[in-house]
CSV table of C-alpha atoms and ligand atoms in Angstrom, one decimal:
chain,number,residue,atom,x,y,z
Y,812,UNK,CA,0.0,0.0,0.0
Y,813,UNK,CA,1.3,3.4,-1.0
Y,814,UNK,CA,1.9,5.8,1.9
Y,815,UNK,CA,-0.6,8.3,0.6
Y,816,UNK,CA,-3.2,5.6,0.1
Y,817,UNK,CA,-2.6,4.4,3.7
Y,818,UNK,CA,-3.1,7.9,5.0
Y,819,UNK,CA,-6.3,8.4,3.1
Y,820,UNK,CA,-7.9,5.1,4.3
Y,821,UNK,CA,-6.4,5.6,7.7
Y,822,UNK,CA,-8.4,8.8,8.1
Y,823,UNK,CA,-11.5,7.0,6.7
Y,824,UNK,CA,-11.2,4.2,9.2
Y,825,UNK,CA,-10.6,6.5,12.2
Y,826,UNK,CA,-13.7,8.4,11.1
Y,827,UNK,CA,-15.7,5.2,10.9
Y,828,UNK,CA,-14.5,4.2,14.5
Y,829,UNK,CA,-15.5,7.6,15.9
Y,830,UNK,CA,-18.9,7.4,14.2
Y,831,UNK,CA,-19.4,3.8,15.5
Y,832,UNK,CA,-18.7,4.7,19.1
Y,833,UNK,CA,-21.1,7.6,18.8
Y,834,UNK,CA,-23.9,5.6,17.0
Y,835,UNK,CA,-23.4,2.1,18.5
Y,836,UNK,CA,-26.7,2.4,20.3
Y,837,UNK,CA,-28.5,2.3,16.9
Y,838,UNK,CA,-27.4,-1.3,16.3
Y,839,UNK,CA,-29.2,-4.3,17.8
Y,840,UNK,CA,-27.0,-5.4,20.7
Y,841,UNK,CA,-27.1,-9.1,19.9
Y,842,UNK,CA,-26.3,-9.8,16.2
Y,843,UNK,CA,-29.5,-11.2,14.5
Y,844,UNK,CA,-27.6,-13.3,12.0
Y,845,UNK,CA,-28.3,-17.0,11.8
Y,846,UNK,CA,-25.5,-19.6,11.6
Y,847,UNK,CA,-23.7,-19.6,8.2
Y,848,UNK,CA,-25.2,-16.2,7.2
Y,849,UNK,CA,-21.8,-14.4,7.3
Y,850,UNK,CA,-19.8,-17.1,5.4
Y,851,UNK,CA,-22.4,-17.5,2.7
Y,852,UNK,CA,-21.9,-13.9,1.6
Y,853,UNK,CA,-18.1,-14.4,1.2
Y,854,UNK,CA,-16.2,-16.3,-1.5
Y,855,UNK,CA,-14.9,-19.7,-0.5
Y,856,UNK,CA,-11.5,-19.3,-2.2
Y,857,UNK,CA,-8.9,-16.6,-1.4
Y,858,UNK,CA,-8.6,-13.8,-3.9
Y,859,UNK,CA,-5.8,-14.5,-6.4
Y,860,UNK,CA,-5.1,-10.9,-7.1
Y,861,UNK,CA,-5.3,-7.9,-4.7
Y,862,UNK,CA,-8.6,-6.1,-4.2
Y,863,UNK,CA,-9.1,-2.4,-3.7
Y,864,UNK,CA,-9.5,-1.2,-0.1
Y,865,UNK,CA,-12.8,0.5,-1.0
Y,866,UNK,CA,-14.3,-2.9,-1.7
Y,867,UNK,CA,-12.8,-4.5,1.4
Y,868,UNK,CA,-14.1,-1.7,3.6
Y,869,UNK,CA,-17.6,-1.9,2.0
Y,870,UNK,CA,-17.7,-5.6,2.7
Y,871,UNK,CA,-16.7,-4.9,6.3
Y,872,UNK,CA,-19.6,-2.5,6.7
Y,873,UNK,CA,-22.2,-4.6,4.8
Y,874,UNK,CA,-21.3,-8.2,5.8
Y,875,UNK,CA,-19.1,-8.1,8.9
Y,876,UNK,CA,-20.7,-5.4,11.0
Y,877,UNK,CA,-24.2,-7.0,10.8
Y,878,UNK,CA,-22.6,-10.2,12.2
Y,879,UNK,CA,-21.2,-8.4,15.2
Y,880,UNK,CA,-22.6,-8.6,18.7
Y,881,UNK,CA,-21.9,-5.1,20.1
Y,882,UNK,CA,-19.9,-5.4,23.3
Y,883,UNK,CA,-19.5,-1.6,23.2
Y,884,UNK,CA,-23.3,-1.1,23.3
Y,885,UNK,CA,-24.5,0.8,26.3
Y,886,UNK,CA,-27.3,-1.8,26.7
Y,887,UNK,CA,-24.9,-4.7,26.8
Y,888,UNK,CA,-25.6,-6.3,30.2
Y,889,UNK,CA,-24.5,-9.9,29.3
Y,890,UNK,CA,-21.7,-12.0,30.8
Y,891,UNK,CA,-19.1,-9.7,32.1
Y,892,UNK,CA,-18.1,-6.7,30.0
Y,893,UNK,CA,-15.1,-6.5,27.7
Y,894,UNK,CA,-15.0,-2.8,27.7
Y,895,UNK,CA,-12.7,-0.3,26.0
Y,896,UNK,CA,-12.3,3.4,25.6
Y,897,UNK,CA,-11.0,6.0,23.2
Y,898,UNK,CA,-7.6,6.2,24.8
Y,899,UNK,CA,-7.3,2.4,24.7
Y,900,UNK,CA,-8.2,2.2,21.1
Y,901,UNK,CA,-5.6,4.8,20.2
Y,902,UNK,CA,-3.0,2.9,22.2
Y,903,UNK,CA,-3.9,-0.4,20.4
Y,904,UNK,CA,-3.7,1.4,17.0
Y,905,UNK,CA,-0.1,2.6,17.8
Y,906,UNK,CA,0.9,-0.8,19.1
Y,907,UNK,CA,-0.3,-2.3,15.8
Y,908,UNK,CA,1.7,0.3,13.9
Y,909,UNK,CA,4.9,-0.5,15.8
Y,910,UNK,CA,4.3,-4.2,15.3
Y,911,UNK,CA,7.0,-5.1,17.9
Y,912,UNK,CA,7.6,-8.4,19.6
Y,913,UNK,CA,8.5,-7.8,23.3
Y,914,UNK,CA,9.9,-11.2,24.0
Y,915,UNK,CA,13.1,-9.8,25.6
Y,916,UNK,CA,14.1,-6.4,26.8
Y,917,UNK,CA,16.4,-5.7,23.9
Y,918,UNK,CA,13.7,-6.5,21.3
Y,919,UNK,CA,11.8,-3.4,22.5
Y,920,UNK,CA,13.2,-1.8,25.7
Y,921,UNK,CA,10.2,0.6,26.0
Y,922,UNK,CA,7.7,-2.3,26.0
Y,923,UNK,CA,9.4,-4.1,28.9
Y,924,UNK,CA,10.0,-1.0,30.9
Y,925,UNK,CA,6.5,0.4,30.4
Y,926,UNK,CA,5.0,-3.0,31.3
Y,927,UNK,CA,7.0,-3.0,34.6
Y,928,UNK,CA,5.8,0.5,35.3
Y,929,UNK,CA,2.1,0.2,34.5
Y,930,UNK,CA,1.9,-3.1,36.4
Y,931,UNK,CA,3.4,-1.4,39.4
Y,932,UNK,CA,0.9,1.5,39.0
Y,933,UNK,CA,-1.9,-1.1,39.0
Y,934,UNK,CA,-0.3,-2.8,42.1
Y,935,UNK,CA,-0.5,0.5,43.9
Y,936,UNK,CA,-4.0,1.3,42.7
Y,937,UNK,CA,-5.3,-2.1,44.0
Y,938,UNK,CA,-3.4,-1.9,47.2
Y,939,UNK,CA,-1.4,-5.1,46.5
Y,940,UNK,CA,1.6,-5.8,48.7
Y,941,UNK,CA,4.8,-4.1,47.7
Y,942,UNK,CA,6.7,-7.3,46.9
Y,943,UNK,CA,4.2,-8.3,44.2
Y,944,UNK,CA,5.6,-8.2,40.7
Y,945,UNK,CA,3.4,-8.1,37.6
Y,946,UNK,CA,3.3,-9.2,34.0
Y,947,UNK,CA,0.6,-8.7,31.3
Y,948,UNK,CA,-0.9,-11.9,30.0
Y,949,UNK,CA,-3.6,-12.3,27.3
Y,950,UNK,CA,-6.4,-13.7,29.5
Y,951,UNK,CA,-7.1,-14.9,33.1
Y,952,UNK,CA,-7.2,-18.4,31.8
Y,953,UNK,CA,-3.5,-18.2,30.9
Y,954,UNK,CA,-2.7,-16.5,34.2
Y,955,UNK,CA,-4.4,-19.3,36.1
Y,956,UNK,CA,-2.5,-21.9,34.0
Y,957,UNK,CA,0.8,-20.2,34.9
Y,958,UNK,CA,-0.3,-20.4,38.6
Y,959,UNK,CA,-1.0,-24.1,38.4
Y,960,UNK,CA,2.3,-24.8,36.8
Y,961,UNK,CA,4.1,-22.7,39.6
Y,962,UNK,CA,2.1,-24.7,42.2
Y,963,UNK,CA,3.0,-28.0,40.6
Y,964,UNK,CA,6.7,-27.2,40.4
Y,965,UNK,CA,7.0,-25.7,43.9
Y,966,UNK,CA,5.2,-28.6,45.5
Y,967,UNK,CA,7.2,-31.3,43.6
Y,968,UNK,CA,10.6,-29.5,43.8
Y,969,UNK,CA,10.5,-28.9,40.0
Y,970,UNK,CA,10.4,-32.6,39.4
Y,971,UNK,CA,7.5,-32.6,36.9
Y,972,UNK,CA,9.3,-30.1,34.7
Y,973,UNK,CA,12.4,-32.3,34.8
Y,974,UNK,CA,10.9,-35.8,34.7
Y,975,UNK,CA,7.3,-35.5,33.5
Y,976,UNK,CA,4.1,-36.0,35.4
Y,977,UNK,CA,4.4,-39.7,36.2
Y,978,UNK,CA,7.9,-39.6,37.6
Y,979,UNK,CA,7.5,-36.2,39.1
Y,980,UNK,CA,4.5,-36.9,41.2
Y,981,UNK,CA,5.5,-40.2,42.8
Y,982,UNK,CA,4.8,-38.6,46.2
Y,983,UNK,CA,1.1,-38.8,45.4
Y,984,UNK,CA,-1.5,-37.5,42.9
Y,985,UNK,CA,-1.6,-33.7,43.0
Y,986,UNK,CA,-4.9,-32.0,43.9
Y,987,UNK,CA,-6.3,-28.6,43.1
Y,988,UNK,CA,-9.1,-27.0,45.2
Y,989,UNK,CA,-11.6,-24.4,43.9
Y,990,UNK,CA,-15.2,-23.7,44.9
Y,991,UNK,CA,-18.3,-25.1,43.2
Y,992,UNK,CA,-18.5,-21.6,41.7
Y,993,UNK,CA,-14.9,-21.5,40.5
Y,994,UNK,CA,-14.5,-20.7,36.8
Y,995,UNK,CA,-14.4,-23.3,34.1
Y,996,UNK,CA,-10.8,-22.2,33.2
Y,997,UNK,CA,-9.6,-23.9,36.5
Y,998,UNK,CA,-10.7,-27.2,35.1
Y,999,UNK,CA,-9.4,-26.5,31.6
Y,1000,UNK,CA,-6.0,-25.4,33.0
Y,1001,UNK,CA,-5.8,-28.4,35.3
Y,1002,UNK,CA,-6.2,-30.6,32.2
Y,1003,UNK,CA,-3.5,-28.7,30.3
Y,1004,UNK,CA,-1.1,-28.7,33.3
Y,1005,UNK,CA,-1.5,-32.4,33.7
Y,1006,UNK,CA,-3.5,-32.6,36.9
Y,1007,UNK,CA,-6.5,-34.1,35.3
Y,1008,UNK,CA,-10.1,-32.8,35.7
Y,1009,UNK,CA,-11.0,-35.3,38.4
Y,1010,UNK,CA,-8.3,-33.9,40.6
Y,1011,UNK,CA,-10.0,-30.5,40.7
Y,1012,UNK,CA,-11.9,-30.7,44.0
Y,1013,UNK,CA,-15.0,-28.6,44.2
Y,1014,UNK,CA,-15.3,-27.0,47.7
Y,1015,UNK,CA,-18.8,-26.2,49.1
Y,1016,UNK,CA,-20.0,-22.7,49.1
Y,1017,UNK,CA,-22.1,-20.8,51.7
Y,1018,UNK,CA,-25.5,-19.1,51.1
Y,1019,UNK,CA,-23.7,-16.2,49.4
Y,1020,UNK,CA,-22.0,-18.6,46.9
Y,1021,UNK,CA,-18.6,-18.0,48.5
Y,1022,UNK,CA,-16.1,-20.7,49.3
Y,1023,UNK,CA,-16.5,-22.3,52.7
Y,1024,UNK,CA,-13.0,-22.4,54.2
Y,1025,UNK,CA,-13.9,-25.2,56.7
Y,1026,UNK,CA,-15.0,-27.4,53.9
Y,1027,UNK,CA,-11.8,-26.6,52.1
Y,1028,UNK,CA,-9.7,-27.7,55.1
Y,1029,UNK,CA,-11.7,-30.9,55.6
Y,1030,UNK,CA,-11.2,-31.9,52.0
Y,1031,UNK,CA,-7.5,-31.2,52.2
Y,1032,UNK,CA,-7.2,-33.3,55.3
Y,1033,UNK,CA,-9.3,-36.1,53.8
Y,1034,UNK,CA,-7.1,-36.1,50.7
Y,1035,UNK,CA,-3.9,-36.3,52.8
Y,1036,UNK,CA,-5.3,-39.2,54.7
Y,1037,UNK,CA,-5.9,-41.2,51.5
Y,1038,UNK,CA,-2.4,-40.5,50.1
Y,1039,UNK,CA,-3.3,-37.7,47.7
Y,1040,UNK,CA,-1.2,-34.6,47.6
Y,1041,UNK,CA,-2.8,-31.2,48.1
Y,1042,UNK,CA,-1.1,-28.7,45.8
Y,1043,UNK,CA,-3.0,-25.6,44.9
Y,1044,UNK,CA,-6.0,-23.5,46.0
Y,1045,UNK,CA,-7.7,-21.3,43.4
Y,1046,UNK,CA,-9.9,-18.8,45.2
Y,1047,UNK,CA,-12.3,-16.6,43.3
Y,1048,UNK,CA,-12.9,-12.9,44.0
Y,1049,UNK,CA,-16.0,-12.2,42.0
Y,1050,UNK,CA,-17.4,-15.5,40.7
Y,1051,UNK,CA,-18.7,-15.5,37.2
Y,1052,UNK,CA,-22.2,-16.5,38.1
Y,1053,UNK,CA,-22.9,-14.0,40.9
Y,1054,UNK,CA,-19.6,-12.1,41.8
Y,1055,UNK,CA,-19.4,-14.0,45.1
Y,1056,UNK,CA,-16.2,-13.1,47.1
Y,1057,UNK,CA,-14.3,-16.0,48.5
Y,1058,UNK,CA,-12.8,-15.0,51.9
Y,1059,UNK,CA,-9.1,-14.7,51.4
Y,1060,UNK,CA,-7.9,-14.4,55.0
Y,1061,UNK,CA,-9.1,-17.8,56.2
Y,1062,UNK,CA,-8.3,-19.4,52.9
Y,1063,UNK,CA,-4.7,-18.1,53.0
Y,1064,UNK,CA,-4.3,-19.5,56.5
Y,1065,UNK,CA,-5.3,-22.9,55.3
Y,1066,UNK,CA,-2.9,-22.6,52.4
Y,1067,UNK,CA,-0.1,-21.7,54.7
Y,1068,UNK,CA,-0.9,-24.5,57.2
Y,1069,UNK,CA,-0.7,-27.1,54.5
Y,1070,UNK,CA,2.0,-25.5,52.3
Y,1071,UNK,CA,-0.2,-25.0,49.2
Y,1072,UNK,CA,0.1,-22.4,46.5
Y,1073,UNK,CA,-2.8,-19.9,46.7
Y,1074,UNK,CA,-3.9,-18.3,43.5
Y,1075,UNK,CA,-6.7,-15.7,43.3
Y,1076,UNK,CA,-8.9,-15.4,40.2
Y,1077,UNK,CA,-10.4,-11.9,40.3
Y,1078,UNK,CA,-10.9,-11.6,36.5
Y,1079,UNK,CA,-13.7,-9.1,36.7
Y,1080,UNK,CA,-13.8,-7.9,40.3
Y,1081,UNK,CA,-10.1,-7.1,40.7
Y,1082,UNK,CA,-10.8,-3.7,39.1
Y,1083,UNK,CA,-13.2,-2.8,41.9
Y,1084,UNK,CA,-10.3,-2.9,44.3
Y,1085,UNK,CA,-9.2,0.6,43.0
Y,1086,UNK,CA,-12.1,1.9,45.1
Y,1087,UNK,CA,-11.2,2.3,48.8
Y,1088,UNK,CA,-14.7,1.3,49.8
Y,1089,UNK,CA,-14.3,-2.0,47.9
Y,1090,UNK,CA,-10.8,-2.9,49.1
Y,1091,UNK,CA,-12.3,-5.4,51.5
Y,1092,UNK,CA,-12.7,-7.8,48.6
Y,1093,UNK,CA,-8.9,-8.4,48.7
Y,1094,UNK,CA,-8.6,-8.6,52.5
Y,1095,UNK,CA,-6.0,-11.3,53.1
Y,1096,UNK,CA,-4.1,-10.7,49.8
Y,1097,UNK,CA,-0.7,-10.7,51.6
Y,1098,UNK,CA,-1.1,-14.4,52.0
Y,1099,UNK,CA,-1.6,-15.0,48.3
Y,1100,UNK,CA,1.0,-16.4,45.9
Y,1101,UNK,CA,-0.5,-15.2,42.7
Y,1102,UNK,CA,-3.4,-13.0,41.6
Y,1103,UNK,CA,-5.0,-12.3,38.2
Y,1104,UNK,CA,-7.5,-9.7,37.0
Y,1105,UNK,CA,-8.5,-8.4,33.6
Y,1106,UNK,CA,-8.3,-4.7,32.8
Y,1107,UNK,CA,-10.0,-5.8,29.6
Y,1108,UNK,CA,-13.1,-6.6,31.6
Y,1109,UNK,CA,-13.8,-3.6,33.7
Y,1110,UNK,CA,-11.0,-1.1,33.3
Y,1111,UNK,CA,-11.7,0.4,29.8
Y,1112,UNK,CA,-8.8,-1.4,28.1
Y,1113,UNK,CA,-9.2,-3.3,24.9
Y,1114,UNK,CA,-9.4,-7.1,25.0
Y,1115,UNK,CA,-6.9,-8.6,25.5
Y,1116,UNK,CA,-5.1,-7.4,28.7
Y,1117,UNK,CA,-4.9,-9.5,31.8
Y,1118,UNK,CA,-2.8,-8.5,34.8
Y,1119,UNK,CA,-1.0,-11.3,36.6
Y,1120,UNK,CA,0.8,-10.6,39.9
Y,1121,UNK,CA,3.0,-12.9,42.0
Y,1122,UNK,CA,4.8,-12.5,45.3
Y,1123,UNK,CA,7.2,-15.3,44.1
Y,1124,UNK,CA,8.5,-14.4,40.6
Y,1125,UNK,CA,11.5,-16.7,41.1
Y,1126,UNK,CA,9.2,-19.8,41.0
Y,1127,UNK,CA,7.4,-18.4,37.9
Y,1128,UNK,CA,10.7,-17.8,36.1
Y,1129,UNK,CA,12.3,-21.0,37.2
Y,1130,UNK,CA,9.2,-22.9,36.1
Y,1131,UNK,CA,8.9,-21.3,32.7
Y,1132,UNK,CA,12.4,-20.3,31.5
Y,1133,UNK,CA,14.2,-22.2,28.8
Y,1134,UNK,CA,17.2,-20.4,27.4
Y,1135,UNK,CA,18.5,-21.5,24.1
Y,1136,UNK,CA,21.6,-19.8,22.7
Y,1137,UNK,CA,19.7,-17.7,20.2
Y,1138,UNK,CA,17.8,-15.9,22.9
Y,1139,UNK,CA,20.7,-15.0,25.1
Y,1140,UNK,CA,21.7,-11.3,25.3
Y,1141,UNK,CA,24.6,-9.5,27.2
Y,1142,UNK,CA,22.0,-7.7,29.3
Y,1143,UNK,CA,20.2,-10.7,30.6
Y,1144,UNK,CA,21.5,-10.2,34.2
Y,1145,UNK,CA,20.4,-6.6,34.3
Y,1146,UNK,CA,16.9,-6.5,32.8
Y,1147,UNK,CA,13.5,-8.2,32.9
Y,1148,UNK,CA,13.0,-10.6,30.0
Y,1149,UNK,CA,9.3,-11.2,30.1
Y,1150,UNK,CA,9.6,-14.3,27.8
Y,1151,UNK,CA,10.3,-16.1,31.1
Y,1152,UNK,CA,7.1,-14.9,32.8
Y,1153,UNK,CA,4.5,-16.6,30.7
Y,1154,UNK,CA,3.7,-19.4,28.2
Y,1155,UNK,CA,4.4,-17.9,24.8
Y,1156,UNK,CA,7.7,-16.4,23.7
Y,1157,UNK,CA,6.4,-13.6,21.5
Y,1158,UNK,CA,4.6,-10.8,23.3
Y,1159,UNK,CA,2.4,-7.9,22.2
Y,1160,UNK,CA,2.9,-4.4,23.4
Y,1161,UNK,CA,-0.2,-4.4,25.6
Y,1162,UNK,CA,1.3,-2.0,28.2
Y,1163,UNK,CA,0.8,0.8,25.7
Y,1164,UNK,CA,-3.0,0.8,25.7
Y,1165,UNK,CA,-3.1,0.4,29.5
Y,1166,UNK,CA,-0.7,3.3,29.9
Y,1167,UNK,CA,-3.0,5.4,27.7
Y,1168,UNK,CA,-6.0,4.5,29.7
Y,1169,UNK,CA,-4.4,5.1,33.1
Y,1170,UNK,CA,-3.1,8.5,32.1
Y,1171,UNK,CA,-6.1,9.6,30.2
Y,1172,UNK,CA,-8.7,8.8,32.9
Y,1173,UNK,CA,-6.4,9.2,35.9
Y,1174,UNK,CA,-7.2,7.1,39.0
Y,1175,UNK,CA,-10.0,9.3,40.0
Y,1176,UNK,CA,-11.6,9.2,36.6
Y,1177,UNK,CA,-11.6,5.4,36.7
Y,1178,UNK,CA,-12.9,5.3,40.2
Y,1179,UNK,CA,-15.8,7.6,39.2
Y,1180,UNK,CA,-16.8,5.3,36.3
Y,1181,UNK,CA,-16.7,2.2,38.5
Y,1182,UNK,CA,-18.7,3.9,41.2
Y,1183,UNK,CA,-21.3,4.9,38.6
Y,1184,UNK,CA,-21.7,1.3,37.5
Y,1185,UNK,CA,-21.9,0.0,41.0
Y,1186,UNK,CA,-24.6,2.6,41.9
Y,1187,UNK,CA,-26.6,1.7,38.8
Y,1188,UNK,CA,-26.5,-2.0,39.7
Y,1189,UNK,CA,-27.6,-1.1,43.3
Y,1190,UNK,CA,-30.5,0.8,41.8
Y,1191,UNK,CA,-31.5,-2.1,39.6
Y,1192,UNK,CA,-31.3,-4.4,42.6
Y,1193,UNK,CA,-33.8,-2.1,44.5
Y,1194,UNK,CA,-36.2,-2.3,41.5
Y,1195,UNK,CA,-36.0,-6.1,41.6
Y,1196,UNK,CA,-36.6,-6.2,45.3
Y,1197,UNK,CA,-39.5,-3.8,45.1
Y,1198,UNK,CA,-41.3,-5.8,42.5
Y,1199,UNK,CA,-43.5,-8.5,43.8
Y,1200,UNK,CA,-43.1,-10.5,40.6
Y,1201,UNK,CA,-39.3,-10.7,40.5
Y,1202,UNK,CA,-36.9,-12.0,43.1
Y,1203,UNK,CA,-33.2,-11.6,43.8
Y,1204,UNK,CA,-31.3,-14.9,43.8
Y,1205,UNK,CA,-27.9,-13.7,45.2
Y,1206,UNK,CA,-26.3,-10.8,47.1
Y,1207,UNK,CA,-25.0,-7.9,44.9
Y,1208,UNK,CA,-21.6,-6.9,46.2
Y,1209,UNK,CA,-20.6,-5.2,42.9
Y,1210,UNK,CA,-22.1,-4.6,39.5
Y,1211,UNK,CA,-24.0,-7.9,38.7
Y,1212,UNK,CA,-27.6,-8.7,39.7
Y,1213,UNK,CA,-28.9,-12.3,39.7
Y,1214,UNK,CA,-32.6,-12.5,39.7
Y,1215,UNK,CA,-35.6,-14.2,38.2
Y,1216,UNK,CA,-39.2,-13.6,37.2
Y,1217,UNK,CA,-41.5,-15.2,39.8
Y,1218,UNK,CA,-45.1,-14.3,39.2
Y,1219,UNK,CA,-47.3,-14.5,42.3
Y,1220,UNK,CA,-50.8,-14.3,40.8
Y,1221,UNK,CA,-53.5,-14.9,43.4
Y,1222,UNK,CA,-55.4,-17.5,41.5
Y,1223,UNK,CA,-52.5,-19.6,40.6
Y,1224,UNK,CA,-50.8,-22.2,42.7
Y,1225,UNK,CA,-47.2,-21.7,43.5
Y,1226,UNK,CA,-45.2,-22.4,40.3
Y,1227,UNK,CA,-42.6,-25.2,40.4
Y,1228,UNK,CA,-39.0,-24.4,39.9
Y,1229,UNK,CA,-39.2,-26.3,36.6
Y,1230,UNK,CA,-42.0,-24.1,35.4
Y,1231,UNK,CA,-40.1,-21.0,36.6
Y,1232,UNK,CA,-37.0,-22.2,34.7
Y,1233,UNK,CA,-39.1,-22.4,31.5
Y,1234,UNK,CA,-40.6,-19.0,32.0
Y,1235,UNK,CA,-37.3,-17.3,32.7
Y,1236,UNK,CA,-35.7,-19.0,29.6
Y,1237,UNK,CA,-38.6,-17.7,27.5
Y,1238,UNK,CA,-38.1,-14.2,29.0
Y,1239,UNK,CA,-34.4,-14.3,28.3
Y,1240,UNK,CA,-35.0,-15.3,24.7
Y,1241,UNK,CA,-37.6,-12.6,24.2
Y,1242,UNK,CA,-35.6,-9.7,25.5
Y,1243,UNK,CA,-32.5,-10.8,23.6
Y,1244,UNK,CA,-34.3,-11.2,20.3
Y,1245,UNK,CA,-35.6,-7.6,20.7
Y,1246,UNK,CA,-32.1,-6.3,20.0
Y,1247,UNK,CA,-32.7,-3.6,22.6
Y,1248,UNK,CA,-30.7,-5.3,25.5
Y,1249,UNK,CA,-28.5,-8.3,25.9
Y,1250,UNK,CA,-28.5,-10.3,29.1
Y,1251,UNK,CA,-27.3,-13.8,29.9
Y,1252,UNK,CA,-28.2,-16.5,32.4
Y,1253,UNK,CA,-26.6,-18.9,34.8
Y,1254,UNK,CA,-27.7,-21.5,37.4
Y,1255,UNK,CA,-27.6,-20.8,41.1
Y,1256,UNK,CA,-28.7,-23.4,43.5
Y,1257,UNK,CA,-30.1,-25.4,40.6
Y,1258,UNK,CA,-32.3,-22.5,39.5
Y,1259,UNK,CA,-32.3,-20.8,36.1
Y,1260,UNK,CA,-31.0,-17.3,36.9
Y,1261,UNK,CA,-31.0,-14.1,34.9
Y,1262,UNK,CA,-27.9,-12.0,35.2
Y,1263,UNK,CA,-27.7,-8.2,34.6
Y,1264,UNK,CA,-24.2,-6.8,34.7
Y,1265,UNK,CA,-23.6,-3.1,34.5
Y,1266,UNK,CA,-20.1,-2.4,33.2
Y,1267,UNK,CA,-20.0,-0.9,29.7
Y,1268,UNK,CA,-18.1,2.3,29.1
Y,1269,UNK,CA,-21.1,4.2,27.6
Y,1270,UNK,CA,-23.8,2.8,30.0
Y,1271,UNK,CA,-25.7,5.5,31.8
Y,1272,UNK,CA,-28.8,5.5,34.0
Y,1273,UNK,CA,-31.2,5.8,31.1
Y,1274,UNK,CA,-29.9,2.6,29.6
Y,1275,UNK,CA,-30.3,0.7,32.8
Y,1276,UNK,CA,-33.9,2.0,33.1
Y,1277,UNK,CA,-34.6,0.9,29.6
Y,1278,UNK,CA,-33.1,-2.5,30.5
Y,1279,UNK,CA,-35.5,-2.9,33.4
Y,1280,UNK,CA,-38.5,-1.7,31.4
Y,1281,UNK,CA,-37.7,-4.1,28.6
Y,1282,UNK,CA,-37.6,-7.0,31.1
Y,1283,UNK,CA,-40.8,-6.2,33.0
Y,1284,UNK,CA,-42.8,-5.3,29.9
Y,1285,UNK,CA,-41.8,-8.4,28.0
Y,1286,UNK,CA,-44.8,-10.4,26.7
Y,1287,UNK,CA,-43.8,-13.4,28.8
Y,1288,UNK,CA,-44.2,-11.2,31.9
Y,1289,UNK,CA,-47.3,-9.3,30.7
Y,1290,UNK,CA,-49.1,-12.5,29.9
Y,1291,UNK,CA,-48.9,-13.4,33.6
Y,1292,UNK,CA,-49.3,-10.2,35.5
Y,1293,UNK,CA,-51.2,-7.0,35.2
Y,1294,UNK,CA,-48.5,-4.6,36.4
Y,1295,UNK,CA,-45.9,-2.9,34.2
Y,1296,UNK,CA,-46.2,0.1,32.0
Y,1297,UNK,CA,-49.6,0.0,30.3
Y,1298,UNK,CA,-48.3,1.8,27.3
Y,1299,UNK,CA,-46.1,-1.0,26.3
Y,1300,UNK,CA,-46.5,-4.6,25.3
Y,1301,UNK,CA,-43.3,-6.5,24.7
Y,1302,UNK,CA,-39.7,-5.5,25.2
A,1948,PLP,C1,-14.1,-14.0,32.7
A,1948,PLP,C2,-13.6,-14.9,33.8
A,1948,PLP,C3,-12.5,-15.7,33.5
A,1948,PLP,C4,-12.0,-16.0,32.1
A,1948,PLP,O1,-11.4,-14.9,31.7
A,1948,PLP,P1,-10.5,-14.9,30.3
A,1948,PLP,O2,-9.6,-13.7,30.5
A,1948,PLP,O3,-11.4,-14.9,29.2
A,1948,PLP,O4,-9.7,-16.2,30.4
A,1948,PLP,C5,-12.0,-16.4,34.6
A,1948,PLP,N1,-12.4,-16.3,35.8
A,1948,PLP,C6,-13.5,-15.5,36.1
A,1948,PLP,C7,-13.9,-15.4,37.5
A,1948,PLP,C8,-14.1,-14.8,35.1
A,1948,PLP,O5,-15.1,-14.0,35.4
């Protein structure tokens, strides 16, 4: 591409991005395409000769964009957010332009030094202990995998790395403990790291869906008695279903008593620790070996950007470093070479977008946005609680409300859980098909549960109000009860 052509299309693309961010509300949140619809509009064979950029961009607008579910939409209340922001997009663009590979210090000194710096900024913002050192990973799944490998190697004296799993674990089968609400990545990582899915022990939760530390200890003791070898605890701060907060202080004392590695998965909720009034979620963090959270979820930084911290970088580096001749440099003793801090060798310049975000918002700006989200979630919770036809299904410590429709018509007998599951599934499908909002579900205590998570960059009070209106005026709801806004029928 000629330089002038690049400049012309570059301006066009940036204009498109600015318009998109301004107009994103006009799109249906959830893409309405059916399976195969995107591919069927595209040729099966690659183009033999180059095509003009005008045509490529037109297809992007006409074929790709309709197949996009808009995570940037202010009425996206599904899953957990993957939010971004203007400064982050600009940082990502510059990182793409530089196209560097930050595998060792020398291959891009600025990338390594900025990464060390912004990770220490985050450490200070979250109130993590001073000895914690950070590295940016792609996702929390990868961070937890690194933690499991560290745990495995520390407990076996680095014997699995040296001799493989069979010979390295002769002292007994290694066990990993997480709560019944722990994320699926724990099981996936346990498979990849060689533990095996059946050696992930699911610890009981209390009525708030947080890990019960007494049950944790009992299971560890029971395993020891039968010759199994407790290795790692993965606690969750902000579970994916309901943002339950596992109590780190008692869990850390169990970890210490039995010599286990303690990893904390705070993928979404970690960001909330920048608020002094929410710091309690990390109480006990000094007893934790590793900790991961995703600025790409709730800190306005483009996917992907996951912050992994450890108080024991020596174990991480020893577990993961392999140093062939072609990667040695004269400076190795004086600098950080992040290739030894994670799985892959090549590394993106993710620190750049994070630096743009932290500088552009400032700590106070970030705190203000998070407080706004939390206050809106609080307000939504009060609407659910005030409605006699909806019920809350879990506490709301942060930005996510778990609830369900539970009509209490006089004439009707109490509905069974099975019937309520069906009704709520129908409600979910109806509101999502409307394109106005997007919410998702989970199961809590066996019950089909609707989740409403407030965390998008552009979400304001009017969007949350519209979300609630859409839910309580859905046809599924109106067919059962007489309340709701008379002017509306359907979401
Ligand atoms: C989202 C989430 C994950 C997975 O995050 P990735 O970065 O996509 O791997 C893990 N744990 C919890 C608690 C999550 O909410």
